[in-house]
CSV table of N, CA and C in Angstrom, one decimal:
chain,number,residue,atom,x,y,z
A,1,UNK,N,-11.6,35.1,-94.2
A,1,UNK,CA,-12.1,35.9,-93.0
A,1,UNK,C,-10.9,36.0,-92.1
A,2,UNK,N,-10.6,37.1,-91.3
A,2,UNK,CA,-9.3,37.2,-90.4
A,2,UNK,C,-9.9,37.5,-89.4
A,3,UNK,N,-9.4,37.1,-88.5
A,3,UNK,CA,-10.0,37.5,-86.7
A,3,UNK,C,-9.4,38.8,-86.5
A,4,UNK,N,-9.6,39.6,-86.1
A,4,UNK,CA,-8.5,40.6,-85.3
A,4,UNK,C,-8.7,40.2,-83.6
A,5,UNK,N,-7.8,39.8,-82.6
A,5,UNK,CA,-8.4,39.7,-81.4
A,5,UNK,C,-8.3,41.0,-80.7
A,6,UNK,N,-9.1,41.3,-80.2
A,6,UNK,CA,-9.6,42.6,-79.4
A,6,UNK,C,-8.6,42.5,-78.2
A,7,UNK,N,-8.5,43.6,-77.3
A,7,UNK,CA,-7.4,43.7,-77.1
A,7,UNK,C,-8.6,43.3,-75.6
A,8,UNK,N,-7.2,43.0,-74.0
A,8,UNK,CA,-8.4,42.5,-73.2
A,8,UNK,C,-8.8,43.8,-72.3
A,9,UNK,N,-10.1,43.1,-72.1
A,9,UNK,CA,-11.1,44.7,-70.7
A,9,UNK,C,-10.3,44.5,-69.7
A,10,UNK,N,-9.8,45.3,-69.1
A,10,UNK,CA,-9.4,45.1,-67.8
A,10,UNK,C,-10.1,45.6,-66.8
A,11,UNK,N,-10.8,45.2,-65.8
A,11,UNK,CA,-11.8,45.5,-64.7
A,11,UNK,C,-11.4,46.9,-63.9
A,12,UNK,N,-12.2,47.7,-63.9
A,12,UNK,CA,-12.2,48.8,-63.4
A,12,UNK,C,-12.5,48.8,-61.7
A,13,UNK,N,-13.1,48.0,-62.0
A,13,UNK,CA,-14.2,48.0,-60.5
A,13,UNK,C,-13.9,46.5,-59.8
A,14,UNK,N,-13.6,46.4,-58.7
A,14,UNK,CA,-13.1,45.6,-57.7
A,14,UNK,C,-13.9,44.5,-58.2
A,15,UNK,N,-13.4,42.9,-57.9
A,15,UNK,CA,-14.4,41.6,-58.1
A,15,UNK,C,-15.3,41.5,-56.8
A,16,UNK,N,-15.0,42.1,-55.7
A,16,UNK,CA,-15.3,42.2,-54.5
A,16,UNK,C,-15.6,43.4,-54.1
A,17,UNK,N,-16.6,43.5,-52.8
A,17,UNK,CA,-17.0,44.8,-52.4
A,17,UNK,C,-15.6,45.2,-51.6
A,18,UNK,N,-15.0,46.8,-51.4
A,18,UNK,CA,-13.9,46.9,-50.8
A,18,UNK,C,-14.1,46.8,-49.6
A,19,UNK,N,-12.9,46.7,-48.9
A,19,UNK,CA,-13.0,46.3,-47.5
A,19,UNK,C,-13.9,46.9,-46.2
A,20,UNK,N,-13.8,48.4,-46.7
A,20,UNK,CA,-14.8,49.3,-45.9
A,20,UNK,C,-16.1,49.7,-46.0
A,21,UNK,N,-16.4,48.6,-47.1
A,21,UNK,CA,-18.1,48.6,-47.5
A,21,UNK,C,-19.0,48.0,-46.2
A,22,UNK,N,-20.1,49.0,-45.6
A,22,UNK,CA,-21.1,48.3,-44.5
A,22,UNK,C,-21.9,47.1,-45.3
A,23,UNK,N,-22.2,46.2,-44.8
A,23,UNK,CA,-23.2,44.6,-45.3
A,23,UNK,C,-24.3,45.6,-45.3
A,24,UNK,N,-24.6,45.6,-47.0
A,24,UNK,CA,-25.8,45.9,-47.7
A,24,UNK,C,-27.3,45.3,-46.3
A,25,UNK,N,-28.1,45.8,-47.8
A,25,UNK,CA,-29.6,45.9,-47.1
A,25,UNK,C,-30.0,44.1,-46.9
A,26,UNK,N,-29.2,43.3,-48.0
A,26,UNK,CA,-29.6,41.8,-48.0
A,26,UNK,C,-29.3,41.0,-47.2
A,27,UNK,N,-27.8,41.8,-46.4
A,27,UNK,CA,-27.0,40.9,-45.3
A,27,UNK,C,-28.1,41.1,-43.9
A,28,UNK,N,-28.4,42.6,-44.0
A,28,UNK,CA,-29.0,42.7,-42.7
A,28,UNK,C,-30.1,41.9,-42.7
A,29,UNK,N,-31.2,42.1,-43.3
A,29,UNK,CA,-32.1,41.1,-43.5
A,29,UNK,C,-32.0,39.6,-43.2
A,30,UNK,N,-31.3,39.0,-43.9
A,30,UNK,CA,-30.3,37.7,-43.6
A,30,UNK,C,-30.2,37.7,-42.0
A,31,UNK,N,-29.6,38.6,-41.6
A,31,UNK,CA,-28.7,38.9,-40.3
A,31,UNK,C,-30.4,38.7,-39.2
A,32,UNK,N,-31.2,39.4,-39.6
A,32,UNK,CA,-32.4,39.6,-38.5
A,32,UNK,C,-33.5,38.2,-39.1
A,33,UNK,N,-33.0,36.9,-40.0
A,33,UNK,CA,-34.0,36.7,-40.6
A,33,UNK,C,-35.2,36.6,-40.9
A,34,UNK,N,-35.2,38.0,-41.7
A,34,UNK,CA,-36.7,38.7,-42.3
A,34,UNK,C,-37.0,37.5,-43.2
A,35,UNK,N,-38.6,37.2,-42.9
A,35,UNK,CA,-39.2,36.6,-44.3
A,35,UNK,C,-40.3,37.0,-44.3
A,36,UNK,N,-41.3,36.6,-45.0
A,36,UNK,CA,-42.6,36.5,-46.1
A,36,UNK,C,-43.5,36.9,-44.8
A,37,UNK,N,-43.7,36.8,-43.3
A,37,UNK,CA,-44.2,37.2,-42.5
A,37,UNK,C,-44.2,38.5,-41.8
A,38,UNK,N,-42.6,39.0,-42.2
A,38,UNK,CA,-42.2,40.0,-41.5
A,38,UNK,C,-42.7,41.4,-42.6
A,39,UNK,N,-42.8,42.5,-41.1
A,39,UNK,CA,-43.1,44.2,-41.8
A,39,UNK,C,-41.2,44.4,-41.9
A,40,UNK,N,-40.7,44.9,-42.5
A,40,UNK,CA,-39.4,45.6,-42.7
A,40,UNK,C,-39.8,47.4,-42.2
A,41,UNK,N,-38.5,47.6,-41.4
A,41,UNK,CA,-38.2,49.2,-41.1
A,41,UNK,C,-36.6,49.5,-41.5
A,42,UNK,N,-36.3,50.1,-42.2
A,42,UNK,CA,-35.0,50.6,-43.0
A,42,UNK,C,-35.0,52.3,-42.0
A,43,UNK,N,-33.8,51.9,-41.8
A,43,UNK,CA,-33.7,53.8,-41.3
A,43,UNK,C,-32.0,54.0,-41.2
A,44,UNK,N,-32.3,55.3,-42.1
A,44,UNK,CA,-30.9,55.6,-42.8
A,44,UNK,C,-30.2,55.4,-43.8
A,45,UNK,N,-28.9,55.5,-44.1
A,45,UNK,CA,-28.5,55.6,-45.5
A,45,UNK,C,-29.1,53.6,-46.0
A,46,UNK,N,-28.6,53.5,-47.3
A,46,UNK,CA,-29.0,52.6,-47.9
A,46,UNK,C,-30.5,51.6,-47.7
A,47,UNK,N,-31.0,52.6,-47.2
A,47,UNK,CA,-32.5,52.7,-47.2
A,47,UNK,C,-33.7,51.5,-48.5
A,48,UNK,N,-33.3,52.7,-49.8
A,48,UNK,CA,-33.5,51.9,-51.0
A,48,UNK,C,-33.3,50.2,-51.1
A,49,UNK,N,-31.8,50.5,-50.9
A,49,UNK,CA,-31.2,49.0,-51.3
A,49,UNK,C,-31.9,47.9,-50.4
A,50,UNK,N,-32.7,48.2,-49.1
A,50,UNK,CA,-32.8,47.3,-47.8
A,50,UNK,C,-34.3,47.2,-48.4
A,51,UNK,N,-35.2,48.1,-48.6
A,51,UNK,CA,-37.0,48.1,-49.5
A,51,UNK,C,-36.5,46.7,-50.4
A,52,UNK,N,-35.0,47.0,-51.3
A,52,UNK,CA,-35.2,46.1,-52.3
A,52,UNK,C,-35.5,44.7,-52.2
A,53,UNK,N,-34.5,44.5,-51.0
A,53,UNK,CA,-34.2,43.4,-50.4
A,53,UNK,C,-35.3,42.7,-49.7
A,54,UNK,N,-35.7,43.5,-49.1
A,54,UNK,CA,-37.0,43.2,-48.7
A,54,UNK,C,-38.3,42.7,-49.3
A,55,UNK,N,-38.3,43.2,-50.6
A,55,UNK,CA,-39.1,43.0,-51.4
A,55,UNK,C,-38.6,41.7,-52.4
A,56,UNK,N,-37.3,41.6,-52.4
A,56,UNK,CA,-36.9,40.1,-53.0
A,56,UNK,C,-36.9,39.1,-51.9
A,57,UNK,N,-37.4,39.3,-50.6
A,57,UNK,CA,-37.6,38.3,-49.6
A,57,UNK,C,-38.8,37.8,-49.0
A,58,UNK,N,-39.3,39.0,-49.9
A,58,UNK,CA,-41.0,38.5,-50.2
A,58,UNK,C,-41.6,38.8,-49.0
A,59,UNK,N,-40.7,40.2,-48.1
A,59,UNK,CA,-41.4,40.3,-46.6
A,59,UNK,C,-42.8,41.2,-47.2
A,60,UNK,N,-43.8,40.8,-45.6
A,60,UNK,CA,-45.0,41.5,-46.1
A,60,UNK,C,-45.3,43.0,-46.3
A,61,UNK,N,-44.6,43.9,-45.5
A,61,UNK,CA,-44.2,45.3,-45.6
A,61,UNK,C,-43.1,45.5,-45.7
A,62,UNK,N,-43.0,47.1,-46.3
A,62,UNK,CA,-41.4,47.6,-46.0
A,62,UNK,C,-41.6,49.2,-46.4
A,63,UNK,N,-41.2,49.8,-45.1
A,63,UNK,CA,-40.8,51.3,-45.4
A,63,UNK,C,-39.5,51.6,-45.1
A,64,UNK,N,-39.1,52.9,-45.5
A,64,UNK,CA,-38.1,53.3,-45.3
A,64,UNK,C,-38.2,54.8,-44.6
A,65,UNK,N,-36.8,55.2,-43.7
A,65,UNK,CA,-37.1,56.2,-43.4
A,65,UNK,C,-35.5,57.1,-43.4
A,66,UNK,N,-35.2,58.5,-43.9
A,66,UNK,CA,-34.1,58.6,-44.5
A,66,UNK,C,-33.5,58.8,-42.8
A,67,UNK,N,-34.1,59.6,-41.6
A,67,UNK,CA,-33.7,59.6,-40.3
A,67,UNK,C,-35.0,59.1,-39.3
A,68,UNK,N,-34.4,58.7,-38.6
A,68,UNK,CA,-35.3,57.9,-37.4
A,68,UNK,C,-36.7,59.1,-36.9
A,69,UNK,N,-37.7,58.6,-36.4
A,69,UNK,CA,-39.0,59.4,-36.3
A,69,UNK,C,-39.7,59.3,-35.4
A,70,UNK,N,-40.3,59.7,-34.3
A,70,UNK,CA,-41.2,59.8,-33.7
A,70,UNK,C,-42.4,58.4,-33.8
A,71,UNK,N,-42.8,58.6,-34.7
A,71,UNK,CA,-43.8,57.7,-34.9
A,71,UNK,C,-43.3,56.6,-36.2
A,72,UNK,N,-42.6,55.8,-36.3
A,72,UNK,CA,-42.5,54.9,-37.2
A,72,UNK,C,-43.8,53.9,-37.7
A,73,UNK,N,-43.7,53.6,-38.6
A,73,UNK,CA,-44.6,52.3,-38.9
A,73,UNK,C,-44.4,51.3,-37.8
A,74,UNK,N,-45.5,50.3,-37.8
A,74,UNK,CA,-45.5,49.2,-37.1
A,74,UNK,C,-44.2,48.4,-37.9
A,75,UNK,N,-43.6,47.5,-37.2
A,75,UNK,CA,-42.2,46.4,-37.9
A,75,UNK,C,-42.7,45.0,-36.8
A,76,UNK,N,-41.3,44.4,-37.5
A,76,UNK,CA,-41.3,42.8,-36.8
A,76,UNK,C,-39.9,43.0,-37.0
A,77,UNK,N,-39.2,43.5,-37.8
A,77,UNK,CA,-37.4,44.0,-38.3
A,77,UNK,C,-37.5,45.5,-38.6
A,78,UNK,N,-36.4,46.0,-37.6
A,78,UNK,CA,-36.0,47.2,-37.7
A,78,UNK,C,-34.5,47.6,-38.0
A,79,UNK,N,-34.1,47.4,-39.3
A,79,UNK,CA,-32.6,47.5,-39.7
A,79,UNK,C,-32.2,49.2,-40.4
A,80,UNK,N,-31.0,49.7,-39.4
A,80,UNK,CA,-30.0,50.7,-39.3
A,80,UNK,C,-28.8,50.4,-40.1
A,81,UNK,N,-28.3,51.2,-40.9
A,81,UNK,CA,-27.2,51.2,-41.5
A,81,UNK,C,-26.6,52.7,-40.8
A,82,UNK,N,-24.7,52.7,-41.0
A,82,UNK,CA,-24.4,53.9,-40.8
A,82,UNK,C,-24.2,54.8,-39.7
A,83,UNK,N,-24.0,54.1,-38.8
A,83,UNK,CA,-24.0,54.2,-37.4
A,83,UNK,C,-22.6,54.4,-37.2
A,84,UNK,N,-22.2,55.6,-36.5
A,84,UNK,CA,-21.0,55.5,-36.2
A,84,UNK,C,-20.4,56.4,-34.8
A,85,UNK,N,-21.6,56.7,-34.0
A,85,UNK,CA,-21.4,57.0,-32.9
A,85,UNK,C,-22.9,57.0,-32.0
A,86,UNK,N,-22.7,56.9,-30.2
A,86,UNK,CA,-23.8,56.5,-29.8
A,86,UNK,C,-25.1,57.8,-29.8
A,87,UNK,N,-24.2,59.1,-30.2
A,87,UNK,CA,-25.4,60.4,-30.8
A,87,UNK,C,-26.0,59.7,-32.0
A,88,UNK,N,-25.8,58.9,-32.9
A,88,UNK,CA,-26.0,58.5,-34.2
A,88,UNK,C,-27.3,57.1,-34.0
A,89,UNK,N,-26.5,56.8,-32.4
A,89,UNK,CA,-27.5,55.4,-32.4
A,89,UNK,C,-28.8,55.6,-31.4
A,90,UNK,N,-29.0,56.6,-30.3
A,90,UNK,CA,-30.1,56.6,-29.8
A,90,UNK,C,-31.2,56.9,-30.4
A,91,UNK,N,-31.5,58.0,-31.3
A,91,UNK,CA,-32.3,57.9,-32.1
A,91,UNK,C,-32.8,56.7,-32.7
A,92,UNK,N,-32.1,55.5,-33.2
A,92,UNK,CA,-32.7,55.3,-33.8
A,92,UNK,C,-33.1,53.9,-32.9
A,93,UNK,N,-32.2,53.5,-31.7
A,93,UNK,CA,-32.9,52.6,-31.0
A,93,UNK,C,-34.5,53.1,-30.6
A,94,UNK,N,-34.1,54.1,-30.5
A,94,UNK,CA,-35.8,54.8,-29.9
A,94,UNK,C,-36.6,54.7,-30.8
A,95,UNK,N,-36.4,54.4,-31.9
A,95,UNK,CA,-37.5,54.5,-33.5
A,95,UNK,C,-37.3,53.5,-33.3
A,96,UNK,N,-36.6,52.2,-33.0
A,96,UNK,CA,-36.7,50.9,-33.3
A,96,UNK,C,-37.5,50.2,-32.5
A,97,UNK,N,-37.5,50.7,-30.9
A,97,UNK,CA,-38.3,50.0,-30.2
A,97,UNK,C,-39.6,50.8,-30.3
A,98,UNK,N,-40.1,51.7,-30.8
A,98,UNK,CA,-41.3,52.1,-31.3
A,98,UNK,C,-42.0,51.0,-32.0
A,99,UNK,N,-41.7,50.9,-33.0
A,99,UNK,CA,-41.9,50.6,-34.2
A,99,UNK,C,-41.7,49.1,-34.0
A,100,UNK,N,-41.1,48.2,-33.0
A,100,UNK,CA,-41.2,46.9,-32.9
A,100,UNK,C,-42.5,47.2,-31.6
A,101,UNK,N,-42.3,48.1,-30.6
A,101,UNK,CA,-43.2,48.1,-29.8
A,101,UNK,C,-44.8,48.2,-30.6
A,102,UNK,N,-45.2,48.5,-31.5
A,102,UNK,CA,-46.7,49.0,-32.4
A,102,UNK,C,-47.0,47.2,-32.5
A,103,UNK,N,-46.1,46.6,-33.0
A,103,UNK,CA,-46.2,45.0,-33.3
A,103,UNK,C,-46.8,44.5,-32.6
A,104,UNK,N,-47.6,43.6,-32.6
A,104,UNK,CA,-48.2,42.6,-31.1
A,104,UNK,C,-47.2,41.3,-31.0
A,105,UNK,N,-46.4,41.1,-31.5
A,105,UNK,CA,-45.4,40.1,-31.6
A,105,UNK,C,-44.0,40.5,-31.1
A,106,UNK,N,-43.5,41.8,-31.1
A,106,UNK,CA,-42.0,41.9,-30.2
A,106,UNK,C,-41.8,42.0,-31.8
A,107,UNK,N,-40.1,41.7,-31.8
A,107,UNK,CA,-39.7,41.9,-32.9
A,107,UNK,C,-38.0,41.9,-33.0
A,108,UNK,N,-37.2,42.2,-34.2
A,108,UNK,CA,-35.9,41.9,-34.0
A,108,UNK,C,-34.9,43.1,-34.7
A,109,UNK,N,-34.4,43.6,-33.7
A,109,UNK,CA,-33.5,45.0,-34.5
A,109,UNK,C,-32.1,44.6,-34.6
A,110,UNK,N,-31.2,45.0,-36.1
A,110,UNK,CA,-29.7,45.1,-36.4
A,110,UNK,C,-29.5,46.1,-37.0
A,111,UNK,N,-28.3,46.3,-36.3
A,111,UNK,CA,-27.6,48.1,-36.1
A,111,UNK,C,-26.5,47.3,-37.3
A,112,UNK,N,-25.7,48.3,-38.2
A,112,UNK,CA,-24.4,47.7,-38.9
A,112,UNK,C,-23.7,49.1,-37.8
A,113,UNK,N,-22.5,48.8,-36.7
A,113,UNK,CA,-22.1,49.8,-36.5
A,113,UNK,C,-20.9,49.9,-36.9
A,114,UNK,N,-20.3,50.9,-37.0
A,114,UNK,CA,-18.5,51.2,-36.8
A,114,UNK,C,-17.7,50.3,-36.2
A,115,UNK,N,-18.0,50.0,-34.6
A,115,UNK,CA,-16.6,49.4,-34.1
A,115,UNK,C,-17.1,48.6,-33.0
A,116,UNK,N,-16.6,47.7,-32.4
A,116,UNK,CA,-17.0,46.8,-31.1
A,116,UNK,C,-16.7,47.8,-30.3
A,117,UNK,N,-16.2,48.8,-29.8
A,117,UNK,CA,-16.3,50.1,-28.8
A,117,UNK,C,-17.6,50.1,-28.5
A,118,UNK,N,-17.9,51.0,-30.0
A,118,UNK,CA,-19.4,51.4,-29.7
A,118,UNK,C,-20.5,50.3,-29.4
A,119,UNK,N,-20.3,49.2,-30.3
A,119,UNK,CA,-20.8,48.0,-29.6
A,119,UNK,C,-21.6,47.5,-28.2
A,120,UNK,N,-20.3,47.8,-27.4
A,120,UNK,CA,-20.3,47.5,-26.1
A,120,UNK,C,-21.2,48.6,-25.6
A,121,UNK,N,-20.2,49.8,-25.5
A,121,UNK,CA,-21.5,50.5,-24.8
A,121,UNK,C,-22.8,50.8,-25.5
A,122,UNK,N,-23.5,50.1,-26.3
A,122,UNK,CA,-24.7,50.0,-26.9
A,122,UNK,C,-25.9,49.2,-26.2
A,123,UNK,N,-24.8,48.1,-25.5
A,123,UNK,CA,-25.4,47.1,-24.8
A,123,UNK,C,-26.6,47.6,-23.5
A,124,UNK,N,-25.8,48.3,-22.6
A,124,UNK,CA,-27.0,48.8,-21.6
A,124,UNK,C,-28.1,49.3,-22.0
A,125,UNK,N,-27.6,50.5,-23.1
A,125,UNK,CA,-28.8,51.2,-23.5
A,125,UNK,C,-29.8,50.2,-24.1
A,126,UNK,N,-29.5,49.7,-24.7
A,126,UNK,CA,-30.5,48.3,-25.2
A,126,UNK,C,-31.4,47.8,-24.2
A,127,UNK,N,-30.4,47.2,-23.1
A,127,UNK,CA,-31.3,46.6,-22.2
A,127,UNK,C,-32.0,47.3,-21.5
A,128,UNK,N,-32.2,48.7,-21.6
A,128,UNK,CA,-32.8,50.1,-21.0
A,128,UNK,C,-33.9,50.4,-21.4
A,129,UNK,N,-33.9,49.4,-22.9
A,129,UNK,CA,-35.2,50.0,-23.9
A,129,UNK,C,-35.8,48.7,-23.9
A,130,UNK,N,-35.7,47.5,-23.3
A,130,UNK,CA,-36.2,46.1,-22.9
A,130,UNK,C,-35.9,45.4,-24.2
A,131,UNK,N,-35.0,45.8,-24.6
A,131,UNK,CA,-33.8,45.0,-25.6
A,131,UNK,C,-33.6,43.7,-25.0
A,132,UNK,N,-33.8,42.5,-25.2
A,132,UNK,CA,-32.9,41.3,-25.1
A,132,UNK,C,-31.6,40.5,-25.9
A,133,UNK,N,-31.4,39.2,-25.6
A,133,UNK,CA,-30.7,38.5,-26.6
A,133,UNK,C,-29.8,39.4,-27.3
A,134,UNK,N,-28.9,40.3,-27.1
A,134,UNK,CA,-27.8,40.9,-27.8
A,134,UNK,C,-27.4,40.2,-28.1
A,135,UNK,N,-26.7,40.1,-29.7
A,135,UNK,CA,-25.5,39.1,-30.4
A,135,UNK,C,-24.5,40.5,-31.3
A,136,UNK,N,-23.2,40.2,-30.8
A,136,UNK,CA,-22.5,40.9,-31.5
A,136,UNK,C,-21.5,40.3,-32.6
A,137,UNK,N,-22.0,40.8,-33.8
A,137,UNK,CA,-21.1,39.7,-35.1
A,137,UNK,C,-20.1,40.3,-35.6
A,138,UNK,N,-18.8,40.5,-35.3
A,138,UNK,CA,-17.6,40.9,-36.0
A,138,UNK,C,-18.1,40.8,-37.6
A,139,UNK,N,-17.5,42.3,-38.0
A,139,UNK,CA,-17.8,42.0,-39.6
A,139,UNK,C,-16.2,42.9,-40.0
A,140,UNK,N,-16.0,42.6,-41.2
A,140,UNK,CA,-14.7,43.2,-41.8
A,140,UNK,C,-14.7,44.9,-41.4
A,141,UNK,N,-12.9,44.8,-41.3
A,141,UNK,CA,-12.3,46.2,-41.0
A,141,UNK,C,-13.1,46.8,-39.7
A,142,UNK,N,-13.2,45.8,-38.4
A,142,UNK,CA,-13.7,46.2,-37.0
A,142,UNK,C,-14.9,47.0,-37.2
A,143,UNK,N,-15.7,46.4,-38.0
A,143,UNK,CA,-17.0,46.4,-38.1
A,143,UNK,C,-18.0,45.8,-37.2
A,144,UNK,N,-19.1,46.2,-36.9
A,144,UNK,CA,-19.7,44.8,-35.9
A,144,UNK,C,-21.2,45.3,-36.2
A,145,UNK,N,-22.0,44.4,-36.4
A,145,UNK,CA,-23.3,43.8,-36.4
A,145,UNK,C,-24.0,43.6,-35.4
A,146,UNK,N,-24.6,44.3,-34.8
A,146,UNK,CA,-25.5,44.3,-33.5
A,146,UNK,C,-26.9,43.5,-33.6
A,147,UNK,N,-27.3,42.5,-33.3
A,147,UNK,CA,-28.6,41.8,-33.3
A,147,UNK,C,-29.1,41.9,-32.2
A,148,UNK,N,-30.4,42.3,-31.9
A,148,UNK,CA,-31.4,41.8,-30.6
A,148,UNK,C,-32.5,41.5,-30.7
A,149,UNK,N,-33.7,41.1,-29.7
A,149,UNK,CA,-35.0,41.5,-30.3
A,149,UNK,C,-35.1,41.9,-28.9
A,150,UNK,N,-36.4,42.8,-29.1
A,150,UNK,CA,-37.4,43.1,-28.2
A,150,UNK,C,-38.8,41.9,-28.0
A,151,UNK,N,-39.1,41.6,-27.4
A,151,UNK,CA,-40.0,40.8,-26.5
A,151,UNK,C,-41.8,41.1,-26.6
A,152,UNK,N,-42.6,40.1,-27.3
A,152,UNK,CA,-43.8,40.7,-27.4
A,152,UNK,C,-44.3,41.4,-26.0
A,153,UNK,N,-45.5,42.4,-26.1
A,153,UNK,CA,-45.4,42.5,-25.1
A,153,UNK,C,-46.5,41.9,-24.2
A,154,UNK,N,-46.5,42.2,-22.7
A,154,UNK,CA,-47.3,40.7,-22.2
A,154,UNK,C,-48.9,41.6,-21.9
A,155,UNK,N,-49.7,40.5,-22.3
A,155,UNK,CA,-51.1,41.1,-22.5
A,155,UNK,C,-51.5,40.6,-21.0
A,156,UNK,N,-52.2,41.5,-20.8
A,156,UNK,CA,-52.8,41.2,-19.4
A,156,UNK,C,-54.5,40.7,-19.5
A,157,UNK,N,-54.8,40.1,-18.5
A,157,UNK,CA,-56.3,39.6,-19.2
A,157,UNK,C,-57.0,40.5,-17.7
């Protein structure tokens, strides 16, 4: 019997995601951590990938929406991909705090945005929409990760 040895595969495709990739639908989830209690709201690109995630996290709901809406589902997490200007992001803070506002619990939104610029001035508008707790997470190539939650809201007797 003779071996021939095959000649070697050389990788086409990066071992790593490239530098300018936004943190998938798993990171965000992670990032707001969604579990087994939480409704998931996906709005915008990588939509799919964030349902998937969601659904390997064993959260209780999850929709998706391809642009921000009027009337969203009820959430507990409302995660944005694809953001890269503040025309890009009011919309969908406005669908976010909808859609955590439907919740009787408040709830917790993460933007993946472009730049700590836009970051910053994100912040008031947030606290405009009774946004709390802003956390801003540097992510690769001046990327940043916006966390907050909105606040149940207070029942009156």
């Amino acid at each position: 019997m003779t071996i021939i040895p095959l000649p070697s595969v050389r990788r086409r495709t990066p071992a790593t995601p490239a530098a300018r990739e936004e943190p998938g639908g798993e990171a965000l989830l992670r990032t707001a951590g969604a579990g087994p209690e939480d409704r998931v709201v996906a709005i915008g690109p990588g939509g799919a990938e964030t349902l998937g995630a969601a659904l390997r996290r064993g959260c209780r709901a999850a929709s998706g929406l391809a642009r921000p809406t009027g009337h969203p589902d009820p959430a507990d997490v409302v995660v944005a991909r694809g953001i890269h200007s503040e025309e890009d992001a009011l919309p969908v803070l406005e669908a976010g705090r909808r859609a955590l506002s439907d919740g009787l619990r408040g709830g917790r939104l993460v933007l993946s945005l472009l730049g700590a610029g836009l970051a910053r001035r994100l912040v008031a508008r947030l606290a405009e929409r009774g946004f709390t707790r802003v956390q801003l997470l540097p992510q690769r190539e001046g990327g940043v990760l916006l966390l907050c939650a909105l606040p149940a809201p207070v029942r009156r007797a």
